[in-house]
Amino acid sequence: MIKKSHVAQALSAVRSKVEKPLARCKHALTRNQHAQDPDPDPSGALGGEVPQVPTFEDNLQRRCFSEASLQLIGREESLFGSGQQKQEEEADLQQEEEAGLNQGEEAGLTQEEEAGLKYDYERLWEEGIKPTIRKSLQHLDQSDQGALKEAVLAIQQEEEQDRRWEGPQDRERPDWRPWCYRHAHDALLEEMVRERMQEVEPYPGGGSSVQRELIGLGQRIREDMLQVARQVRGCYPGNRDVGVCCYPGNMHVGCYPGNVGVCQAYARLYHQAFSARLTELSEFGLDLPDCTHLLSWTNQHYPRMLQEPELVCEVDIKEPLLPADVLRPLEEQYMEHRETELKRCVETVLQMAEQAWRGGATQMIDGCYSSPLAIDTIQCVDANLKSCREILGDDSTHTHTLLATLIPFFRRYKHFLERVLRQSGAHSRPVVMANLTCLRQFREFVTGETPFPDDVRISCVSLVTNMRDACHTHLTSVIHQNIKETYRKLWSHNWLQKSGRVCEQLRDGLNTHLQDLTALDHTSRQELLGVLHEEVLLEYVRRMMKRKIKLKDKQQQEQAATALCSDNQDIHTVFMEAGSTEGWISKVLPELANLLKIQDPDAILLQLVTLTAELPDISVGHVSALLQLRGGLSDRDCKKIKETFTELSGSQNTHTHTHTRLFFSKVKLT
């Protein structure tokens, strides 16, 4: 059962006032006097001047639509009352017949009143409510807003009256009930929106016809929706309680069961009209600029428009502007262009780098060799990613597609560097240094905040790392070659007697070459110094384990340990002063020196366990080579140490973390 609203209460009051008096005097009413007071006092017997009650015609002209609606409902109740009302009317008619009234004239008068009532209902809609609602999307002054409120209230009253006629009745229902004013209201809004969208003039600025039409449509939607939010919304009572309503079985575009806010109702209608027009345009086979413009309206301009402060709390459109089957081909067309553009851009950058290499021109900035390759490439990628997000939104699928194009780019870049590295001579060295800076910048970009897919990130990091390592090897191999003769003196009999002099030669040779590395940028130089520092110590330990000398007694062992520590300190100082940050590598030689000094087999084993905790990649082969350097240990002692070490190191390696530093695994035993 429907609860009585304030509208129903008003109708009840009207019926109580007009039902019986209208039944008694309806034979005296004419068509032009239907809405007058049914019980006037023409004689003035009550005294004073009789107040003039506005007629239906008066209320219609004054745009008092709710009062006009109540008058019509009162007449309707009089003509089509309940069974009890009919009995009272029949009794009154009988009295009138006895007074000599003509029964045939009375019946004709009733039919005429019914026809007049239906006609006035039609006039209420066509001459009053409909034109008032049609003005909703124009600027409304205070009088217009008042009329719109009256129209909305009249629709509510008629809606209530329609509901009263639902279900079984003890009276005959008029054949024109329900009037469905609410449904007519919905259809009118849809018609208004459709007409306004069809009447839009293209934007007068530049661009193609499609672009100018889209801008014009977008401006019309924005202006009309702000008009609804600013002037129309307040004419519909409540925020969400009153709005567009549909009758079951009468669903149409723009209608939703129950009540929704008027802003939401208009927003849905404009959304559907805009969507239909965009779908039509997409079927024309748009060129790239028009396709891009349509996508930008779909994914950016239109959603941003609905976020206007005056709309964001009133409008909630969840349906996409374009269905997936329409949107997907447009996105594919745009993405194909973006991929082609990105590939072309990075390929151009790489070609310019190759031309600079062939021309022998390597630029220097702030005293460092430099190449614009990485910066230009990253800017190109960022620009395409930004355009993609602006046109297609933040869908990660499109971003991932673009970023995946970097894998073939890095492969081509690697082939270019391989050609550079194969070229010997002074010309290749500046190019390699400049590209080390590029590779560092690429690595920072790939491992930074840019949303690379995991597989793409891994592939790119691997390619960049391989190129960086190849460049490091190219630069350090020249240094190692030039100090090769000094390396040969390490751990020889001459070294044992004059280790200070040998290390001094090593230090001087390193310093000479380290000066050449100042043309690298600071970070890349630090990385290269760390690599070179490690490689020098690796070569030092490799020479040590070649076993050119045998430390026969404790004195020689302590002498070698002292020389080992002294050499380590000298090498450490050279690299730290040059800017290396790999200080951890300087702990290796002192640990090995301790192994040479210790005489007790159990203490030697304990020292090996300590060394394994720091550098777990030491193998039993390395241990065997170290033990063979020194005398004083029996074969049995050596065997026991190696067996125990193998057992202990095996259990430790099962708990080794993947990020543990590696050293001894790079020392190749011969």
XYZ file of C-alpha atoms in Angstrom:
670
model
C 0.000 0.000 0.000
C 1.351 3.402 -0.963
C 1.944 5.763 1.943
C 0.367 9.214 1.651
C 2.769 11.934 0.730
C 2.203 15.627 1.180
C 0.733 15.576 -2.329
C -1.785 12.876 -1.347
C -2.761 14.827 1.765
C -3.369 17.922 -0.349
C -5.526 15.935 -2.740
C -7.548 14.526 0.133
C -8.224 17.999 1.441
C -9.320 19.172 -1.998
C -11.651 16.216 -2.440
C -13.327 16.798 0.936
C -14.092 20.389 -0.057
C -15.290 19.886 -3.618
C -16.828 16.425 -4.019
C -20.300 16.902 -2.628
C -20.785 20.571 -3.525
C -19.740 19.848 -7.108
C -22.161 16.965 -7.312
C -25.009 19.215 -6.189
C -24.336 22.074 -8.524
C -22.639 20.553 -11.548
C -25.810 21.033 -13.608
C -25.263 24.793 -13.186
C -21.627 24.810 -14.285
C -20.573 25.691 -17.787
C -17.349 24.649 -19.527
C -15.702 28.008 -18.914
C -16.562 27.929 -15.186
C -15.317 24.429 -14.209
C -12.652 25.655 -11.784
C -14.738 28.212 -9.882
C -15.779 27.869 -6.247
C -18.507 25.177 -6.279
C -20.451 26.832 -3.503
C -20.463 30.610 -4.143
C -22.657 33.094 -2.426
C -23.996 35.184 -5.319
C -26.560 36.976 -3.178
C -23.944 38.234 -0.778
C -26.120 37.034 2.090
C -23.049 36.249 4.144
C -22.121 39.857 4.052
C -19.171 41.703 2.572
C -17.633 41.455 -0.868
C -17.335 37.914 -2.257
C -13.636 36.984 -2.868
C -12.779 36.056 -6.433
C -11.492 32.449 -6.568
C -8.977 31.995 -9.460
C -10.343 29.774 -12.165
C -8.442 27.013 -13.884
C -7.878 29.404 -16.770
C -6.494 32.002 -14.380
C -4.055 29.530 -12.805
C -2.933 28.302 -16.214
C -2.182 31.824 -17.384
C -0.449 32.720 -14.114
C 1.609 29.487 -14.353
C 0.211 28.255 -11.030
C 0.243 24.717 -12.362
C -0.049 22.914 -9.029
C -3.265 24.830 -8.189
C -4.618 24.158 -11.662
C -3.788 20.471 -11.231
C -5.629 20.329 -7.893
C -8.676 21.961 -9.473
C -8.729 19.345 -12.220
C -8.282 16.530 -9.738
C -11.194 17.922 -7.703
C -13.409 17.938 -10.782
C -12.235 14.391 -11.585
C -13.172 13.182 -8.122
C -16.568 14.797 -8.514
C -17.259 13.112 -11.827
C -15.707 9.728 -10.981
C -16.281 9.450 -7.208
C -16.500 6.332 -5.015
C -19.624 4.177 -4.586
C -20.717 6.112 -1.497
C -20.295 9.381 -3.362
C -22.391 8.008 -6.219
C -25.228 7.141 -3.798
C -25.152 10.649 -2.395
C -25.151 12.079 -5.912
C -28.105 9.870 -6.938
C -30.070 11.084 -3.906
C -29.349 14.660 -4.847
C -30.357 13.975 -8.430
C -33.610 12.423 -7.325
C -34.437 15.548 -5.375
C -33.573 17.609 -8.421
C -35.801 15.453 -10.613
C -38.628 15.982 -8.215
C -37.950 19.674 -8.595
C -38.540 19.255 -12.317
C -35.041 19.091 -13.781
C -34.614 17.267 -17.092
C -32.756 13.981 -16.640
C -31.600 13.856 -20.285
C -30.089 17.271 -20.033
C -28.228 16.165 -16.886
C -26.681 13.155 -18.623
C -25.575 15.257 -21.543
C -24.109 17.787 -19.192
C -22.058 15.067 -17.435
C -20.568 13.816 -20.714
C -19.762 17.350 -21.664
C -18.007 17.882 -18.329
C -15.932 14.723 -18.807
C -14.849 15.873 -22.242
C -14.087 19.328 -20.866
C -12.032 17.827 -18.030
C -9.971 15.722 -20.438
C -9.420 18.749 -22.636
C -8.221 20.829 -19.683
C -5.828 18.093 -18.618
C -4.360 18.182 -22.122
C -4.117 21.966 -21.952
C -2.372 21.759 -18.572
C 0.379 19.712 -20.194
C 0.560 21.236 -23.651
C 0.072 24.903 -22.727
C 1.542 24.920 -19.233
C 3.915 22.211 -18.051
C 5.517 21.217 -21.356
C 6.633 24.697 -22.539
C 7.853 25.474 -19.029
C 10.065 22.381 -18.950
C 11.269 23.130 -22.469
C 12.728 26.396 -21.179
C 14.766 24.562 -18.506
C 18.002 24.655 -20.497
C 17.721 28.391 -21.157
C 18.587 31.076 -18.649
C 15.828 31.177 -16.031
C 14.840 34.301 -14.136
C 13.121 34.091 -10.762
C 9.671 33.886 -12.364
C 10.767 31.079 -14.692
C 12.214 29.103 -11.801
C 8.989 29.496 -9.875
C 7.012 28.239 -12.870
C 9.343 25.219 -13.199
C 8.799 24.381 -9.531
C 5.041 24.590 -10.122
C 5.336 22.292 -13.143
C 7.334 19.710 -11.175
C 4.822 19.813 -8.300
C 1.910 19.404 -10.713
C 3.625 16.337 -12.211
C 3.984 14.891 -8.733
C 0.309 15.498 -7.992
C -0.760 13.831 -11.225
C 1.580 10.940 -10.468
C -0.158 10.495 -7.124
C -3.561 10.622 -8.781
C -2.472 7.990 -11.312
C -1.510 5.695 -8.449
C -4.919 6.160 -6.807
C -6.549 4.614 -9.855
C -4.320 1.522 -9.761
C -5.779 -1.812 -8.673
C -9.434 -2.845 -8.243
C -11.921 0.026 -8.018
C -15.550 0.347 -6.891
C -15.989 3.050 -9.486
C -15.452 3.444 -13.202
C -11.957 4.696 -14.119
C -11.647 7.414 -16.733
C -10.374 6.016 -20.016
C -7.596 8.643 -20.042
C -6.130 7.561 -16.726
C -3.237 7.175 -16.107
C -2.115 10.432 -17.702
C 1.572 9.449 -17.215
C 2.794 13.019 -16.897
C 5.999 11.662 -15.392
C 6.618 9.455 -18.389
C 5.863 12.367 -20.695
C 8.346 14.439 -18.669
C 11.050 11.825 -19.250
C 10.344 11.631 -22.961
C 10.372 15.427 -23.181
C 13.802 15.652 -21.539
C 15.146 13.068 -23.962
C 13.669 14.989 -26.902
C 15.120 18.274 -25.619
C 18.599 16.794 -25.233
C 18.463 15.178 -28.666
C 17.384 18.427 -30.290
C 20.045 20.479 -28.530
C 22.768 18.060 -29.533
C 21.546 18.114 -33.145
C 21.454 21.907 -33.195
C 25.071 22.326 -32.094
C 27.162 24.476 -34.402
C 30.766 23.328 -35.032
C 33.426 25.139 -33.055
C 34.526 28.152 -35.144
C 38.244 27.618 -34.520
C 40.717 25.543 -36.516
C 40.881 21.804 -36.971
C 39.000 19.269 -39.056
C 35.221 19.100 -39.224
C 35.239 16.162 -36.808
C 37.395 17.995 -34.302
C 35.286 21.165 -34.484
C 32.090 19.145 -34.064
C 33.446 17.330 -31.017
C 34.463 20.590 -29.384
C 31.030 22.070 -30.098
C 29.239 19.049 -28.644
C 31.469 19.059 -25.584
C 30.838 22.743 -24.957
C 27.076 22.238 -25.301
C 27.100 19.386 -22.774
C 29.154 21.389 -20.298
C 27.020 24.525 -20.597
C 23.736 22.639 -20.308
C 24.872 20.483 -17.387
C 26.042 23.567 -15.494
C 22.663 25.196 -16.234
C 20.928 22.152 -14.760
C 23.169 22.212 -11.680
C 22.826 25.959 -11.122
C 19.192 26.747 -11.970
C 17.188 23.602 -12.706
C 18.265 21.375 -9.833
C 16.740 23.630 -7.169
C 13.338 23.423 -8.876
C 13.126 19.676 -8.252
C 12.424 19.013 -4.551
C 15.166 17.116 -2.716
C 18.555 15.973 -3.960
C 17.794 12.394 -4.896
C 14.102 12.034 -4.015
C 12.578 13.640 -7.066
C 13.668 13.371 -10.651
C 13.024 11.187 -13.609
C 10.764 8.224 -13.026
C 9.573 5.452 -15.291
C 6.534 3.315 -15.343
C 6.972 -0.431 -15.661
C 6.656 -1.409 -19.259
C 7.475 2.097 -20.455
C 11.243 1.956 -20.153
C 13.139 4.057 -22.672
C 16.506 5.732 -23.084
C 17.139 8.024 -20.134
C 14.629 6.327 -17.823
C 15.533 4.384 -14.723
C 13.280 2.600 -12.252
C 12.558 4.672 -9.173
C 13.748 8.212 -8.661
C 17.131 9.694 -9.553
C 18.455 13.217 -9.261
C 17.624 15.574 -12.097
C 21.341 16.261 -12.698
C 21.955 12.547 -13.018
C 18.953 12.201 -15.354
C 20.192 14.924 -17.696
C 23.768 13.584 -17.465
C 22.643 10.131 -18.603
C 20.704 11.584 -21.524
C 23.646 13.693 -22.672
C 25.977 10.743 -22.100
C 23.870 8.525 -24.342
C 23.467 11.188 -27.027
C 27.196 11.950 -27.029
C 28.024 8.257 -27.097
C 25.729 7.689 -30.069
C 27.327 10.537 -32.022
C 30.879 9.389 -31.242
C 29.960 5.881 -32.365
C 28.645 7.292 -35.666
C 31.828 9.283 -36.197
C 34.018 6.264 -35.475
C 32.349 4.377 -38.314
C 33.575 6.901 -40.900
C 37.157 5.567 -40.912
C 38.882 8.415 -39.097
C 42.377 9.554 -39.926
C 44.936 9.692 -37.134
C 44.343 13.319 -35.964
C 40.569 12.788 -35.805
C 40.990 9.395 -34.134
C 43.303 10.964 -31.557
C 40.882 13.826 -30.921
C 37.940 11.463 -30.472
C 39.913 9.302 -28.034
C 40.993 12.358 -26.054
C 37.351 13.370 -25.622
C 36.417 9.842 -24.650
C 39.154 9.287 -22.091
C 40.134 12.750 -20.889
C 38.043 15.835 -21.725
C 34.611 14.321 -21.095
C 35.462 12.552 -17.785
C 37.246 15.724 -16.615
C 34.146 17.764 -17.479
C 32.011 15.591 -15.185
C 34.446 16.380 -12.369
C 33.451 20.064 -12.351
C 32.872 21.098 -8.711
C 29.182 21.769 -9.383
C 28.665 18.364 -11.018
C 30.924 15.924 -9.225
C 28.538 15.368 -6.292
C 25.432 15.159 -8.500
C 26.573 13.025 -11.422
C 27.815 9.462 -11.311
C 28.205 7.970 -14.783
C 29.783 4.531 -14.668
C 29.053 3.400 -18.229
C 31.921 3.947 -20.694
C 31.327 6.597 -23.326
C 32.115 4.109 -26.081
C 31.487 0.351 -25.984
C 34.531 -1.890 -26.061
C 33.951 -3.097 -29.631
C 33.960 0.521 -30.856
C 36.780 1.755 -28.630
C 39.232 -1.071 -29.261
C 39.863 -0.445 -32.992
C 40.399 3.251 -32.297
C 42.901 2.494 -29.544
C 44.690 -0.010 -31.758
C 44.934 2.592 -34.529
C 46.367 5.131 -32.098
C 48.750 2.652 -30.434
C 50.059 1.489 -33.805
C 50.968 5.087 -34.553
C 52.540 5.615 -31.107
C 54.682 2.488 -31.442
C 55.789 3.491 -34.931
C 56.574 7.000 -33.738
C 58.588 5.740 -30.755
C 60.565 3.290 -32.879
C 61.285 5.988 -35.434
C 62.370 8.411 -32.728
C 64.796 6.094 -30.919
C 66.138 4.791 -34.211
C 66.907 8.352 -35.280
C 68.708 9.004 -32.006
C 70.814 5.869 -32.439
C 71.662 6.766 -36.036
C 72.858 10.187 -34.909
C 75.112 8.514 -32.323
C 76.561 6.253 -35.007
C 77.167 9.217 -37.311
C 78.963 11.061 -34.524
C 81.160 8.009 -33.929
C 82.056 7.670 -37.597
C 82.790 11.375 -37.768
C 85.138 11.132 -34.802
C 83.255 13.822 -32.872
C 82.725 13.038 -29.204
C 81.488 16.048 -27.291
C 82.698 17.022 -23.829
C 80.587 18.684 -21.151
C 82.253 19.944 -17.968
C 85.421 18.044 -18.856
C 83.628 14.708 -19.343
C 82.923 12.791 -22.516
C 79.213 12.919 -23.208
C 76.593 11.677 -25.645
C 72.962 12.829 -25.928
C 71.847 9.321 -26.871
C 70.379 8.301 -23.512
C 68.777 11.636 -22.668
C 67.223 11.987 -26.118
C 65.944 8.409 -26.039
C 64.468 8.744 -22.546
C 62.806 12.033 -23.471
C 61.347 10.378 -26.537
C 59.977 7.494 -24.463
C 58.587 9.836 -21.798
C 56.903 12.021 -24.419
C 55.189 9.030 -26.013
C 54.144 7.636 -22.636
C 52.711 11.024 -21.678
C 50.780 11.282 -24.941
C 49.503 7.763 -24.475
C 48.259 8.514 -20.949
C 46.653 11.771 -22.079
C 44.780 10.141 -24.939
C 44.030 6.666 -23.569
C 44.093 7.210 -19.813
C 46.217 5.336 -17.298
C 45.661 1.859 -18.717
C 48.934 0.038 -18.012
C 48.418 -2.281 -21.004
C 49.161 0.521 -23.457
C 52.150 1.718 -21.419
C 53.603 -1.782 -21.344
C 53.212 -2.100 -25.098
C 55.240 1.042 -25.682
C 57.950 0.155 -23.167
C 58.395 -3.267 -24.761
C 59.753 -1.512 -27.876
C 62.902 -0.695 -25.873
C 64.049 -4.322 -25.974
C 64.800 -4.331 -29.741
C 66.239 -0.828 -29.366
C 68.745 -1.978 -26.727
C 69.672 -4.919 -28.937
C 70.480 -2.563 -31.820
C 72.348 -0.331 -29.399
C 74.375 -3.338 -28.257
C 75.340 -4.150 -31.849
C 76.490 -0.563 -32.296
C 78.662 -0.714 -29.172
C 80.131 -4.018 -30.260
C 81.333 -2.362 -33.464
C 82.832 0.452 -31.407
C 84.587 -1.969 -29.051
C 86.066 -3.946 -31.943
C 87.766 -0.793 -33.174
C 91.155 -0.335 -31.558
C 92.870 2.968 -31.092
C 92.480 6.170 -29.184
C 89.297 7.172 -31.028
C 87.155 4.386 -29.511
C 88.070 5.216 -25.902
C 86.152 8.563 -25.711
C 83.118 6.947 -27.386
C 83.135 4.126 -24.840
C 83.413 6.583 -21.958
C 80.537 8.677 -23.303
C 78.387 5.572 -23.671
C 79.163 4.412 -20.137
C 77.377 7.545 -18.983
C 74.489 6.709 -21.329
C 74.282 3.168 -19.979
C 74.165 4.465 -16.407
C 71.331 6.808 -17.353
C 69.487 3.983 -19.096
C 69.868 1.724 -16.059
C 68.527 4.415 -13.741
C 65.561 4.941 -16.080
C 64.725 1.253 -16.421
C 65.023 0.559 -12.668
C 63.296 3.813 -11.672
C 59.637 4.772 -11.337
C 58.614 4.193 -14.954
C 56.092 1.289 -14.848
C 58.004 -1.306 -16.853
C 56.441 -4.778 -16.985
C 58.602 -7.182 -15.001
C 59.697 -9.221 -18.021
C 60.552 -6.100 -20.032
C 62.441 -4.582 -17.102
C 64.470 -7.761 -16.598
C 65.364 -7.982 -20.288
C 66.336 -4.322 -20.506
C 68.435 -4.436 -17.321
C 70.230 -7.539 -18.608
C 71.040 -5.908 -21.943
C 72.214 -2.665 -20.330
C 74.319 -4.548 -17.768
C 75.995 -6.638 -20.473
C 76.845 -3.509 -22.452
C 78.207 -1.775 -19.352
C 80.376 -4.763 -18.440
C 81.707 -4.932 -22.006
C 82.647 -1.239 -21.856
C 84.333 -1.731 -18.476
C 86.324 -4.642 -19.856
C 87.348 -2.586 -22.884
C 88.740 0.199 -20.692
C 90.342 -1.915 -17.969
C 91.928 -4.427 -20.348
C 94.182 -1.652 -21.683
C 95.344 -0.872 -18.141
C 95.985 -4.512 -17.300
C 97.939 -4.949 -20.518
C 100.177 -1.998 -19.739
C 101.039 -3.188 -16.207
C 101.298 -6.841 -17.170
C 105.050 -6.910 -16.554
C 104.557 -5.642 -13.022
C 101.915 -8.321 -12.401
C 104.507 -10.972 -13.335
C 106.810 -9.837 -10.525
C 104.169 -10.425 -7.859
C 104.760 -13.409 -5.612
C 108.142 -14.099 -7.096
C 111.411 -14.461 -5.166
C 112.257 -10.876 -6.175
C 108.902 -9.703 -4.777
C 109.508 -11.504 -1.489
C 112.813 -9.673 -1.073
C 111.730 -6.294 -2.488
C 107.956 -6.236 -2.278
C 107.899 -2.496 -1.629
C 109.614 -1.729 -4.916
C 107.331 -4.045 -6.927
C 104.219 -2.555 -5.383
C 105.526 0.937 -6.061
C 105.805 0.070 -9.760
C 102.249 -1.269 -9.655
C 101.024 1.870 -7.917
C 102.749 4.187 -10.409
C 101.351 2.279 -13.374
C 97.835 2.451 -11.956
C 98.083 6.176 -11.198
C 99.135 6.909 -14.764
C 96.053 5.226 -16.192
C 93.653 6.425 -13.509
C 94.335 9.997 -14.580
C 92.827 9.148 -17.966
C 89.547 8.150 -16.286
C 88.832 11.683 -15.107
C 87.055 12.248 -18.430
C 84.263 9.970 -17.134
C 81.332 11.446 -15.241
C 81.624 11.081 -11.474
C 79.240 8.152 -10.965
C 80.485 6.172 -13.944
C 84.092 6.746 -12.826
C 83.276 5.420 -9.358
C 81.756 2.293 -10.884
C 84.745 1.732 -13.159
C 87.242 2.313 -10.334
C 85.420 -0.280 -8.244
C 85.635 -2.774 -11.092
C 89.320 -2.048 -11.705
C 90.113 -2.247 -7.973
C 88.544 -5.700 -7.821
C 90.281 -6.878 -10.994
C 93.709 -5.776 -9.698
C 93.228 -7.751 -6.476
C 91.879 -10.727 -8.428
C 95.045 -10.709 -10.527
C 97.120 -10.294 -7.352
C 95.509 -13.362 -5.699
C 95.705 -15.360 -8.938
C 99.471 -14.684 -9.073
C 99.695 -15.637 -5.426
C 97.997 -18.995 -6.006
C 100.243 -19.861 -8.958
C 102.682 -21.037 -6.261
C 105.888 -19.703 -7.851
C 107.459 -19.598 -4.389
C 107.247 -21.841 -1.324
C 107.181 -20.240 2.117
C 109.234 -22.872 3.870
C 109.399 -21.569 7.408
C 107.652 -19.264 9.830
C 109.963 -16.336 9.010
C 109.175 -16.412 5.300
C 105.499 -16.851 6.042
C 105.410 -13.805 8.306
C 107.508 -11.834 5.791
C 105.066 -12.682 3.009
C 102.095 -11.824 5.255
C 103.621 -8.431 6.048
C 104.271 -7.736 2.362
C 100.732 -8.836 1.572
C 99.246 -6.350 4.048
C 101.549 -3.562 2.853
C 100.650 -4.135 -0.792
C 96.962 -4.192 0.086
C 97.241 -0.852 1.864
C 99.097 0.761 -1.043
C 96.566 -0.507 -3.601
C 93.667 0.538 -1.372
C 95.077 4.051 -1.030
C 95.511 4.426 -4.784
C 91.879 3.576 -5.500
C 90.353 5.445 -2.577
C 92.190 8.613 -3.576
C 90.996 8.137 -7.145
C 87.368 7.932 -5.966
C 86.545 4.229 -5.590
C 83.817 3.339 -3.096
C 84.474 -0.421 -3.057
C 86.303 -0.472 0.274
C 85.100 -3.972 1.146
C 87.506 -5.515 -1.363
C 90.485 -4.401 0.740
C 89.571 -6.926 3.461
C 90.503 -9.916 1.313
C 94.327 -9.725 1.388
C 94.581 -9.191 5.171
C 92.491 -12.335 5.716
C 94.830 -14.288 3.469
C 97.816 -12.820 5.325
C 96.429 -14.235 8.566
C 96.279 -17.671 6.971
C 99.971 -17.415 6.146
C 101.006 -16.426 9.678
C 99.003 -18.986 11.663
C 100.918 -22.148 12.481
C 98.366 -24.311 14.301
C 96.263 -26.465 11.912
C 93.085 -25.999 13.972
C 93.607 -22.231 14.026
C 94.107 -22.289 10.237
C 90.781 -24.104 9.879
C 89.075 -21.528 12.100
C 90.500 -18.694 9.967
C 89.176 -20.399 6.829
C 85.715 -20.602 8.372
C 85.890 -16.867 9.151
C 86.953 -16.127 5.573
C 84.132 -18.294 4.222
C 81.582 -16.288 6.209
C 82.716 -13.132 4.370
C 83.359 -14.676 0.961
C 81.472 -17.974 0.705
C 82.545 -18.620 -2.893
C 86.019 -19.771 -1.839
C 86.453 -23.352 -2.936
C 88.495 -26.287 -1.689
C 90.762 -25.745 -4.720
C 91.589 -22.244 -3.487
C 92.203 -23.605 0.014
C 94.506 -26.282 -1.397
C 96.489 -23.652 -3.343
C 96.894 -21.533 -0.187
C 98.043 -24.487 1.875
C 100.622 -25.420 -0.756
C 102.195 -21.956 -0.453
C 103.472 -22.668 2.969
C 105.580 -25.344 4.632
C 105.261 -26.702 8.156
C 102.054 -28.613 7.475
C 102.050 -32.359 6.969
C 100.065 -33.992 4.230
C 97.784 -35.378 6.907
C 97.157 -31.909 8.334
C 96.404 -30.513 4.881
C 94.013 -33.372 4.117
C 92.173 -32.938 7.412
C 91.874 -29.171 6.886
C 90.491 -29.610 3.383
C 88.018 -32.335 4.408
C 86.734 -30.367 7.376
C 86.543 -27.191 5.278
C 84.554 -29.009 2.601
C 82.082 -30.268 5.190
C 81.676 -26.890 6.903
C 81.502 -24.823 3.728
C 78.852 -27.159 2.309
C 76.523 -26.519 5.249
C 77.153 -22.755 5.113
C 76.481 -22.510 1.381
C 72.944 -23.843 1.871
C 72.161 -20.622 3.773
C 74.037 -18.223 1.509
C 71.976 -15.307 0.244
C 71.970 -14.462 -3.444
C 73.223 -10.919 -2.804
C 76.480 -12.153 -1.179
C 79.592 -10.631 -2.778
C 81.645 -12.908 -4.972
C 85.418 -12.871 -5.249
C 87.183 -16.231 -5.253
C 84.890 -17.696 -7.922
C 86.480 -15.127 -10.264
C 90.017 -16.317 -9.411
C 90.871 -18.880 -12.061
C 93.281 -21.555 -10.877
C 95.887 -22.865 -13.306
